[in-house]
CSV table of C-alpha atoms in Angstrom, one decimal:
chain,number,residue,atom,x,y,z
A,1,UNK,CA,-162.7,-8.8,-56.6
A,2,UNK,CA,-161.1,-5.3,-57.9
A,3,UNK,CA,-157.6,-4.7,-58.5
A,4,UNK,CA,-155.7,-1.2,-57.1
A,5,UNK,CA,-152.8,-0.5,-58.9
A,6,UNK,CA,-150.2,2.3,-57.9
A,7,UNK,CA,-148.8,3.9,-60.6
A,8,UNK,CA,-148.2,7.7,-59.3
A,9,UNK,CA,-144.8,8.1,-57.7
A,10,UNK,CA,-142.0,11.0,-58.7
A,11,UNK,CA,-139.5,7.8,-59.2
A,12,UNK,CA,-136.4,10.0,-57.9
A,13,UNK,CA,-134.6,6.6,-57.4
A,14,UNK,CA,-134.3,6.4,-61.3
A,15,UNK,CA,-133.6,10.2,-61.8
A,16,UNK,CA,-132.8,11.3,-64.7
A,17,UNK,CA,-135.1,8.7,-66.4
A,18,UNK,CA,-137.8,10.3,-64.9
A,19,UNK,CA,-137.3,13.8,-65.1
A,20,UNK,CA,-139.3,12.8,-68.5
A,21,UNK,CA,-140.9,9.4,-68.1
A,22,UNK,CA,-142.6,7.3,-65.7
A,23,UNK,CA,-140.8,4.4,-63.9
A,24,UNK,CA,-143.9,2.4,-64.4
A,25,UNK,CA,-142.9,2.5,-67.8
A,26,UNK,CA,-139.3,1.8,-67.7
A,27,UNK,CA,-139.3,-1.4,-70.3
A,28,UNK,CA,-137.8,-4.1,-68.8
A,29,UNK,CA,-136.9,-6.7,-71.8
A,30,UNK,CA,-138.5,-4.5,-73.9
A,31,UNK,CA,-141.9,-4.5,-72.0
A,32,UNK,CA,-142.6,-1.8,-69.7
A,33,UNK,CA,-142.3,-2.3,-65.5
A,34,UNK,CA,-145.9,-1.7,-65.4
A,35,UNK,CA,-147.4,-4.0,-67.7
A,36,UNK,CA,-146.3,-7.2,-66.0
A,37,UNK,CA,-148.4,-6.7,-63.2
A,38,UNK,CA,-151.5,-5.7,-64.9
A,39,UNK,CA,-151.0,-9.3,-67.0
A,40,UNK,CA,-150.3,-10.7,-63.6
A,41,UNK,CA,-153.6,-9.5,-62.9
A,42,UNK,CA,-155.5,-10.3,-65.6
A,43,UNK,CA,-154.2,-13.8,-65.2
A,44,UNK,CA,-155.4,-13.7,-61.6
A,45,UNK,CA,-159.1,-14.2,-63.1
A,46,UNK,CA,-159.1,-10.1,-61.9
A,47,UNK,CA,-161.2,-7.9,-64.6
A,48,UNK,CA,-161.6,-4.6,-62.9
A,49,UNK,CA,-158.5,-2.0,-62.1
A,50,UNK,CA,-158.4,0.9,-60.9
A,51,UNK,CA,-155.1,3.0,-61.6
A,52,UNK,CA,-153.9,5.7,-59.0
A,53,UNK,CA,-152.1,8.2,-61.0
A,54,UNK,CA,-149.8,11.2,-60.9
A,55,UNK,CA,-148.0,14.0,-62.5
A,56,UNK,CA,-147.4,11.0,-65.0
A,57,UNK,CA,-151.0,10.6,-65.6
A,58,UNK,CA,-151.4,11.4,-69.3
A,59,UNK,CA,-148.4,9.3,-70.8
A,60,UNK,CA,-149.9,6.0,-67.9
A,61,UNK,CA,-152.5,6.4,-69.6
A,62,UNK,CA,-151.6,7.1,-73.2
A,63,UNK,CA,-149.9,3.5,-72.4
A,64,UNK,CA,-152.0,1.5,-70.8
A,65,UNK,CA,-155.5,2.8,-72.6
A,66,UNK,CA,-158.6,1.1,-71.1
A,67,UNK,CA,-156.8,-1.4,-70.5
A,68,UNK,CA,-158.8,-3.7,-73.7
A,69,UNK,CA,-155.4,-4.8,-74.7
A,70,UNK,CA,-154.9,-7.0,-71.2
A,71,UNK,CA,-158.0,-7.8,-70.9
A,72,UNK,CA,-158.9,-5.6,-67.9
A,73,UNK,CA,-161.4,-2.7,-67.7
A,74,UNK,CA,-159.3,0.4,-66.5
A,75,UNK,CA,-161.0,3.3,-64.5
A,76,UNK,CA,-158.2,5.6,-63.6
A,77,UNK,CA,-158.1,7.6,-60.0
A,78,UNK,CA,-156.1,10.8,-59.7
A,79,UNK,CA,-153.7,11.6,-56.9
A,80,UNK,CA,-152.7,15.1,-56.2
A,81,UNK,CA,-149.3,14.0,-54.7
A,82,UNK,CA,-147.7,10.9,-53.3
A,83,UNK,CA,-149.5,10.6,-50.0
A,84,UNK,CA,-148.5,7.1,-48.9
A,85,UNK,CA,-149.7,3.8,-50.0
A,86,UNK,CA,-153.0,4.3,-47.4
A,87,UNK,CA,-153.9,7.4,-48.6
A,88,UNK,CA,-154.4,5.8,-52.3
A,89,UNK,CA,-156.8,3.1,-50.5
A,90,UNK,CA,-158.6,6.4,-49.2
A,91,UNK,CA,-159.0,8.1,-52.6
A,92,UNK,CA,-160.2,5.0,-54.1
A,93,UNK,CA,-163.0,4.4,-51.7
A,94,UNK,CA,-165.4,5.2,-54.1
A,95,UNK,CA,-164.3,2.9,-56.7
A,96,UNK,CA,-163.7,-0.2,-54.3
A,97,UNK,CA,-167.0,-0.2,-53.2
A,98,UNK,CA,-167.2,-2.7,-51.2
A,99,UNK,CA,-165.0,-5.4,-52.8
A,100,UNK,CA,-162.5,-7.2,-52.0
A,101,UNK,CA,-159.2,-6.5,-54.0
A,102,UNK,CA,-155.7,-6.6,-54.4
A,103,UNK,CA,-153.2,-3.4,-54.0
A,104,UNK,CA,-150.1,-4.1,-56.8
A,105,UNK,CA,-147.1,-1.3,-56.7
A,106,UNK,CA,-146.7,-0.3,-60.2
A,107,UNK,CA,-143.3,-0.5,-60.3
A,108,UNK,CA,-143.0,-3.9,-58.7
A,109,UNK,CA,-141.9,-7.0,-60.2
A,110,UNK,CA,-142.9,-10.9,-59.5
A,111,UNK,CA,-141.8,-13.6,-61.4
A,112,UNK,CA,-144.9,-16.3,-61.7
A,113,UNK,CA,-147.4,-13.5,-61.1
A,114,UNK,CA,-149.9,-13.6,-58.5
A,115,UNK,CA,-152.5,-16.0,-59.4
A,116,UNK,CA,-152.0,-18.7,-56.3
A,117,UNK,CA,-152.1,-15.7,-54.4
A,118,UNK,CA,-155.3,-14.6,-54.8
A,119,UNK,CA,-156.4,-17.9,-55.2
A,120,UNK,CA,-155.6,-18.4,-51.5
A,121,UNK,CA,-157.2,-15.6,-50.3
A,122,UNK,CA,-160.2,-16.2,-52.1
A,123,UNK,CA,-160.5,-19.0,-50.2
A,124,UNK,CA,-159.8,-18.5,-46.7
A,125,UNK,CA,-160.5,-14.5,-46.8
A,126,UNK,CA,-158.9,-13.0,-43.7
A,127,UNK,CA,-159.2,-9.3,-43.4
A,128,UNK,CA,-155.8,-8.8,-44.8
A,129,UNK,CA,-153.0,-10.6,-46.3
A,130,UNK,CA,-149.7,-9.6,-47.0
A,131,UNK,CA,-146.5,-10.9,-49.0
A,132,UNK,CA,-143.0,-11.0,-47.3
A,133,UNK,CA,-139.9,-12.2,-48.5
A,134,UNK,CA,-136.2,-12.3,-46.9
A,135,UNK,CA,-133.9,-8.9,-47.6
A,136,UNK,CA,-130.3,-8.4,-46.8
A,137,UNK,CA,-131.2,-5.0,-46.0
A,138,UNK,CA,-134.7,-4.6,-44.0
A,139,UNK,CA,-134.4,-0.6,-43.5
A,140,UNK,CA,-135.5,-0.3,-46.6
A,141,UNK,CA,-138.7,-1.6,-46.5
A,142,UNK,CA,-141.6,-1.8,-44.5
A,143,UNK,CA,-140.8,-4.9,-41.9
A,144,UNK,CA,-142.9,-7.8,-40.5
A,145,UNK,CA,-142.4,-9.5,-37.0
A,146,UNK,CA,-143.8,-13.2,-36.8
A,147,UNK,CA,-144.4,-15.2,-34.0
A,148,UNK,CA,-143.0,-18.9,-34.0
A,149,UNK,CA,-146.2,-20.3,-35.4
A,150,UNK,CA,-145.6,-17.8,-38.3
A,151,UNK,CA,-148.7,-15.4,-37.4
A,152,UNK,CA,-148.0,-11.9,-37.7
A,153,UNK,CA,-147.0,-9.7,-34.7
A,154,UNK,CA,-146.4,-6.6,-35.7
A,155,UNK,CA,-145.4,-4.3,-39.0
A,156,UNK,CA,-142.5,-1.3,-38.8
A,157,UNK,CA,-142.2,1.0,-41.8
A,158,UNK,CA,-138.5,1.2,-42.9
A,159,UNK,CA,-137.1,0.7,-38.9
A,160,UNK,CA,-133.8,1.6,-37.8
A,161,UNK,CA,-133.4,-1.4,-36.0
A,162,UNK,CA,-135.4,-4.4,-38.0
A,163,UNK,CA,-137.4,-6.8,-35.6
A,164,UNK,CA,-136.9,-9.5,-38.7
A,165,UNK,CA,-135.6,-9.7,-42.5
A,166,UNK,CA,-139.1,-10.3,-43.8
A,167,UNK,CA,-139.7,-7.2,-46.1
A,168,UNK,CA,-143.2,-6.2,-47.1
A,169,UNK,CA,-143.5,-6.8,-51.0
A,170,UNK,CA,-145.3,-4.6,-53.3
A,171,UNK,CA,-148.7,-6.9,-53.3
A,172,UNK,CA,-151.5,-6.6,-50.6
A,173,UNK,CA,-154.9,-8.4,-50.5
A,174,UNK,CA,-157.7,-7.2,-48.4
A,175,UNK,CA,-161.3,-7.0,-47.0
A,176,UNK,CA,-163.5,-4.0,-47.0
A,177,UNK,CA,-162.5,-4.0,-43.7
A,178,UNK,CA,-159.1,-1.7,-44.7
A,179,UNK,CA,-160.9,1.7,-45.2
A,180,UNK,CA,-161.9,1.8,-41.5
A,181,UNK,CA,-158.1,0.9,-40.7
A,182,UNK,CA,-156.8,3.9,-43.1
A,183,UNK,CA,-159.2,6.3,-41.8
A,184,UNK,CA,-158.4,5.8,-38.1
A,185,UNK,CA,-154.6,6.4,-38.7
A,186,UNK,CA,-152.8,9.5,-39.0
A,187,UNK,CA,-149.6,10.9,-41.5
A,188,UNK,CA,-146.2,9.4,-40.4
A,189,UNK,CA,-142.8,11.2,-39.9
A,190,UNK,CA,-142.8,11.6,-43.9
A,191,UNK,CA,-146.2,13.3,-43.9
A,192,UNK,CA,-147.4,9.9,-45.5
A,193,UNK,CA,-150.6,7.8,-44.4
A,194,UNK,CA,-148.5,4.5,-44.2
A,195,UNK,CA,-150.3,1.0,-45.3
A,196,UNK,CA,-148.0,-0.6,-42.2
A,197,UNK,CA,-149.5,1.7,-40.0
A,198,UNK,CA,-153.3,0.5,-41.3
A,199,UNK,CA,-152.6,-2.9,-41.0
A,200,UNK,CA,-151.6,-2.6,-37.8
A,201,UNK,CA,-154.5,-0.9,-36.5
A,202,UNK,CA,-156.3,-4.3,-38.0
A,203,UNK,CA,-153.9,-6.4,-36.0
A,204,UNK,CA,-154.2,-4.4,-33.0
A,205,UNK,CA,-158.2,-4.8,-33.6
A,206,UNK,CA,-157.8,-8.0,-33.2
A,207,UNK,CA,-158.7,-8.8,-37.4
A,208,UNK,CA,-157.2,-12.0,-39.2
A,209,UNK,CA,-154.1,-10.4,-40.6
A,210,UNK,CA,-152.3,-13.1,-42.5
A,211,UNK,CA,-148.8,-13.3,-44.3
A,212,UNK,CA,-147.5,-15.8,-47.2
A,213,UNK,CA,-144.0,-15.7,-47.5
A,214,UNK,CA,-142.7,-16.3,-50.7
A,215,UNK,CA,-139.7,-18.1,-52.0
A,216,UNK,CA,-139.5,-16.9,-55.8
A,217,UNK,CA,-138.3,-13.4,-57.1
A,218,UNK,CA,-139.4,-10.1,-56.1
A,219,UNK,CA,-138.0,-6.8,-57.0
A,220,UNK,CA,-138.5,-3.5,-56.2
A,221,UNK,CA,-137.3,-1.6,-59.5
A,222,UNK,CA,-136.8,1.3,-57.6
A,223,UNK,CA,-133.2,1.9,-59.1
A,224,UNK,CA,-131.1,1.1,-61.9
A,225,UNK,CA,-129.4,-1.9,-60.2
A,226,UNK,CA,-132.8,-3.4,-59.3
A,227,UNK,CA,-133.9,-3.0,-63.2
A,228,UNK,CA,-131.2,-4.2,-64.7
A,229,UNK,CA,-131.3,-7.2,-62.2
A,230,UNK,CA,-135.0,-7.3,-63.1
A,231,UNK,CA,-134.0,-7.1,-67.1
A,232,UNK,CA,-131.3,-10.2,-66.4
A,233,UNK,CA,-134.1,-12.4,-64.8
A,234,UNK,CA,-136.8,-11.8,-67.6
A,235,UNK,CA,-133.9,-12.3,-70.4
A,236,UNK,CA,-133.0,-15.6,-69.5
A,237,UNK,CA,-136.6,-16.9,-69.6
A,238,UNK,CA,-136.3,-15.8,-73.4
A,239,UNK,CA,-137.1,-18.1,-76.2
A,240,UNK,CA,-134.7,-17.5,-79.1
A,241,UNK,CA,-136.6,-15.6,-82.2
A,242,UNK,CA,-135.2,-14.0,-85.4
A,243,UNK,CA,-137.5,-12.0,-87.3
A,244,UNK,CA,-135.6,-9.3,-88.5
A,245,UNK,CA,-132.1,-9.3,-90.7
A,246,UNK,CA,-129.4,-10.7,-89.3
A,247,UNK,CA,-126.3,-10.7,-92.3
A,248,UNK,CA,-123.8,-13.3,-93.0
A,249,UNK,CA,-121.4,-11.3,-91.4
A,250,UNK,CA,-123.0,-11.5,-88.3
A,251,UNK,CA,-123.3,-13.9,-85.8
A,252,UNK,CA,-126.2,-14.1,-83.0
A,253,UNK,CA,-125.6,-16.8,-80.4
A,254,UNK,CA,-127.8,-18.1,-77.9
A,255,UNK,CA,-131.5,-16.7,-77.0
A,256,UNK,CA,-131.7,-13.9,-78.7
A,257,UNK,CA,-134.5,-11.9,-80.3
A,258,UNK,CA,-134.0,-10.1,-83.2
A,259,UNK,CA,-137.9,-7.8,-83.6
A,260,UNK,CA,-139.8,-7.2,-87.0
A,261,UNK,CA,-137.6,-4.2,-89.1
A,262,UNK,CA,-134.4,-4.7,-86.8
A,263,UNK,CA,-131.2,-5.3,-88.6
A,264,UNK,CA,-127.9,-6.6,-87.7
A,265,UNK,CA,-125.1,-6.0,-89.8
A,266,UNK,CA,-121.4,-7.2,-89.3
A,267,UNK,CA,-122.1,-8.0,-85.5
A,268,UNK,CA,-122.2,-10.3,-83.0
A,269,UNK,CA,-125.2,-10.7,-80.7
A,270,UNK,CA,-125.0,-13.1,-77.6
A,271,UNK,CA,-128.2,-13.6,-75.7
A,272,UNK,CA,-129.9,-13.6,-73.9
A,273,UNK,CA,-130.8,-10.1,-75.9
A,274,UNK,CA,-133.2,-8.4,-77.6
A,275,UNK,CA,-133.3,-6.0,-80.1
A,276,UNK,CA,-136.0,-4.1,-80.9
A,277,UNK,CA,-138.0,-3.4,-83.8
A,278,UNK,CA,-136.5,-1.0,-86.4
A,279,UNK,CA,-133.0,-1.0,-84.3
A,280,UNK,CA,-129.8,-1.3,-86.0
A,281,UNK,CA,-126.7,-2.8,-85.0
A,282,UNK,CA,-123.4,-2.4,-86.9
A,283,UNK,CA,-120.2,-3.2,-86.4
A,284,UNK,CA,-120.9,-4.1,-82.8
A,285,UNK,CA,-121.1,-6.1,-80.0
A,286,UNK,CA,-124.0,-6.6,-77.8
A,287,UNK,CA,-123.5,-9.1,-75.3
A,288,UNK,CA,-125.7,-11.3,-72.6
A,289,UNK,CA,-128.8,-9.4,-71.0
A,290,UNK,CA,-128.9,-6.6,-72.8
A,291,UNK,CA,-132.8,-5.1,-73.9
A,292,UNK,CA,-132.6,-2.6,-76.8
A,293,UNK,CA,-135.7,-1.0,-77.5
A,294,UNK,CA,-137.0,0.0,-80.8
A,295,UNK,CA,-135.8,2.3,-83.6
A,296,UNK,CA,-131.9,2.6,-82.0
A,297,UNK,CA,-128.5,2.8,-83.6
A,298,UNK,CA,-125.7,0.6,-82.5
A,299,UNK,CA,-122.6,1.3,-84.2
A,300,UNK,CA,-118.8,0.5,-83.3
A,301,UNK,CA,-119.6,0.0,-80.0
A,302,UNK,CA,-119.8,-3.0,-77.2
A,303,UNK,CA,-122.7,-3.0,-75.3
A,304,UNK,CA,-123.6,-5.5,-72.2
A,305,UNK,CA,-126.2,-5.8,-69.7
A,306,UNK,CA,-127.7,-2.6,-70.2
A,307,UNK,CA,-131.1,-1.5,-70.9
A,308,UNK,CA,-131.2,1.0,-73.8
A,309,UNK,CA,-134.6,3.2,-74.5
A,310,UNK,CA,-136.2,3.9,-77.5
A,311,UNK,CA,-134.4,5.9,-80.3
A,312,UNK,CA,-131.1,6.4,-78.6
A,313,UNK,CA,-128.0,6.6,-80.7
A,314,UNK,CA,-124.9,4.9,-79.6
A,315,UNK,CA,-121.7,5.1,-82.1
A,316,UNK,CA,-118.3,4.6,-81.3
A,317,UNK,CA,-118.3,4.7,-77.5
A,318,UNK,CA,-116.1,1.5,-76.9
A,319,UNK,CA,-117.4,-0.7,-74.1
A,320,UNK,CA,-120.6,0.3,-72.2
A,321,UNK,CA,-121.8,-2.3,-69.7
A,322,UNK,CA,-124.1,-1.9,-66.6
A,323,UNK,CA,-126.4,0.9,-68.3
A,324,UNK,CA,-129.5,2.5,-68.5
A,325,UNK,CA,-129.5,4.7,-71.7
A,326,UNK,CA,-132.9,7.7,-71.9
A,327,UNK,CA,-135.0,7.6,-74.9
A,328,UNK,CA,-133.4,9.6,-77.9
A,329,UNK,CA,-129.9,9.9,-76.1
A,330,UNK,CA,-127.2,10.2,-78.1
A,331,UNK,CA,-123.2,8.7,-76.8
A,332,UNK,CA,-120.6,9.4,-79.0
A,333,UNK,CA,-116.8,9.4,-78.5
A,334,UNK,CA,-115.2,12.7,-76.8
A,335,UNK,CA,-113.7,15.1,-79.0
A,336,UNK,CA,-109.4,14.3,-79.2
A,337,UNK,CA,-107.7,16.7,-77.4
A,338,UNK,CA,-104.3,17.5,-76.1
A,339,UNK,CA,-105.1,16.1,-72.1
A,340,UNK,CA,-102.9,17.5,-68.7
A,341,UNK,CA,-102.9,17.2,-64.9
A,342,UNK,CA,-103.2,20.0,-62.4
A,343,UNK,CA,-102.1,19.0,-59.5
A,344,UNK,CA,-101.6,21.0,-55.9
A,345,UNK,CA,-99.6,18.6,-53.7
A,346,UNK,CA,-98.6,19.1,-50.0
A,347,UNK,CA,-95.4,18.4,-48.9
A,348,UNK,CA,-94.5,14.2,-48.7
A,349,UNK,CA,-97.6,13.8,-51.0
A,350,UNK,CA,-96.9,10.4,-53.4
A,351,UNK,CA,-99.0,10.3,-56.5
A,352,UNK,CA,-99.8,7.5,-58.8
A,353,UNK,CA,-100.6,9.1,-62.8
A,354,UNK,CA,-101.4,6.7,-65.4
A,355,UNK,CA,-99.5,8.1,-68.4
């Protein structure tokens, strides 16, 4: 059994991150998006990957390497542009063979990895199986409709009018039996070869097309609220660890992580956090499920569940909260200067100006 990863992708959701950096490789707790699922995979008994890539391809792979480091053997397969989920199973034809494998978004995120998963379908081996879990918001996402004995029905890609609150998640299983699916279909309203639309051409063939629903958390990091809900859930699996230098000054409370070279000076850390390797904090606060990566500057600020990239500078900027700080940013406090209101009011206009 092979492994398909999707790592191509413009990420506009998490523009302006990546205007210069892939979202695969947003760090969540200090670890990058990406590299969760190929461990998930690994773990999975899974040896072989192939990795659709992008515009992002050199820094993927500057990252992930040949994959040694996971244990996985990485063969990476180009994509000219963002085509749609089916179109990577088409451009991958030649390196699937005829294996079974298992297609993992990039930028998706599954606490307890996927190991039972494949597990299952290794031994029943329908044609296709796919993971759903309950949304708030279904028109988001691609949409299953199950009958009462929990067989699949049908599958609508992002419908105006869900048939369900079962959402597709980012992690498909199938038979050799898929390339015949996503060559009989043809490009969707976006111009995209849609892996709902291949599915359903195996349901409508009459193929086993089965679904697991799962119960534990799933998260699309599409967006910075879905990473830093991502960041929260990783933290508070932490397992406290001080390695660096922590002063008397200081206080750290709770799980936190303190990397190799960090140092904490006259500041109070409460976890779950983790500072990175060759970060300093001064004078600061960081508080509960905050991820600083390596070689940053905290200084007279307060910082709380925020994600902050590698060698940013934050230094006297009050209370952040909420964030995700770039690589080599730099917040400092506004320049003082005299402050006024312009105002152009219509008549029996009442206005509210705090002083």
């Amino acid at each position: 059994m092979k492994a398909l990863v999707l790592s191509g992708g413009a990420g506009t959701r998490l523009r302006p991150i990546t205007h210069t950096s892939a979202k695969q490789l947003v760090p969540v707790a200090n670890k990058a998006v990406l590299f969760y699922g190929l461990e998930s995979i690994a773990a999975a008994g899974i040896t072989d990957v192939g990795v659709i890539v992008g515009d992002t391809a050199p820094e993927i792979q500057d990252a992930v390497g040949d994959g040694s480091k996971f244990g996985l053997q990485i063969t990476y397969i180009p994509q000219e542009r963002p085509l749609g989920l089916a179109h990577a199973v088409l451009i991958a034809r030649d390196y699937l063979g005829d294996d079974d494998f298992v297609m993992y978004l990039g930028d998706n995120f599954i606490v307890g990895g996927i190991a039972g998963l494949v597990d299952e379908f290794r031994r029943g081996r329908p044609d296709a199986q796919i993971l759903l879990t309950r949304v708030q918001d279904p028109r988001a996402f691609g949409v299953a409709e199950l009958d009462d004995a929990g067989q699949v029905l049908g599958l609508e890609e992002k419908p105006e009018h869900p048939k369900s609150d079962l959402a597709l998640v980012g992690v498909y299983l199938f038979t050799p039996v898929i390339h015949d699916a996503v060559r009989a279909i043809t490009p969707s309203w976006r111009g995209e070869l849609e892996i709902t639309h291949a599915i359903q051409h195996l349901i409508d063939s009459s193929a086993d097309v089965r679904c697991t629903v799962i119960e534990g958390y799933w998260k699309d990091t599409g967006n910075v609220a879905d990473m830093l809900e991502v960041n929260r859930t990783v933290l508070e699996g932490l397992t406290r660890r001080i390695d660096g230098e922590v002063d008397e000054a200081s206080q750290t409370v709770g799980r936190v992580i303190v990397e190799e070279g960090a140092r904490v000076v006259n500041s109070r850390i409460v976890g779950p956090a983790v500072v990175g390797a060759g970060t300093v904090v001064e004078d600061s606060y960081v508080g509960p499920f905050t991820s600083i990566a390596e070689n940053c500057r905290i200084t007279d600020s307060e910082l709380e569940f925020s994600i902050v990239l590698r060698d940013a500078t934050i230094h006297g900027a009050g209370r952040i909260e909420s964030s995700l700080i770039g690589r080599h940013v730099e917040v400092t406090p506004a320049p003082s200067v005299p402050s006024a209101h312009r105002l152009v009011l219509g008549d029996h206009s009442k206005v509210q100006i705090h002083p």
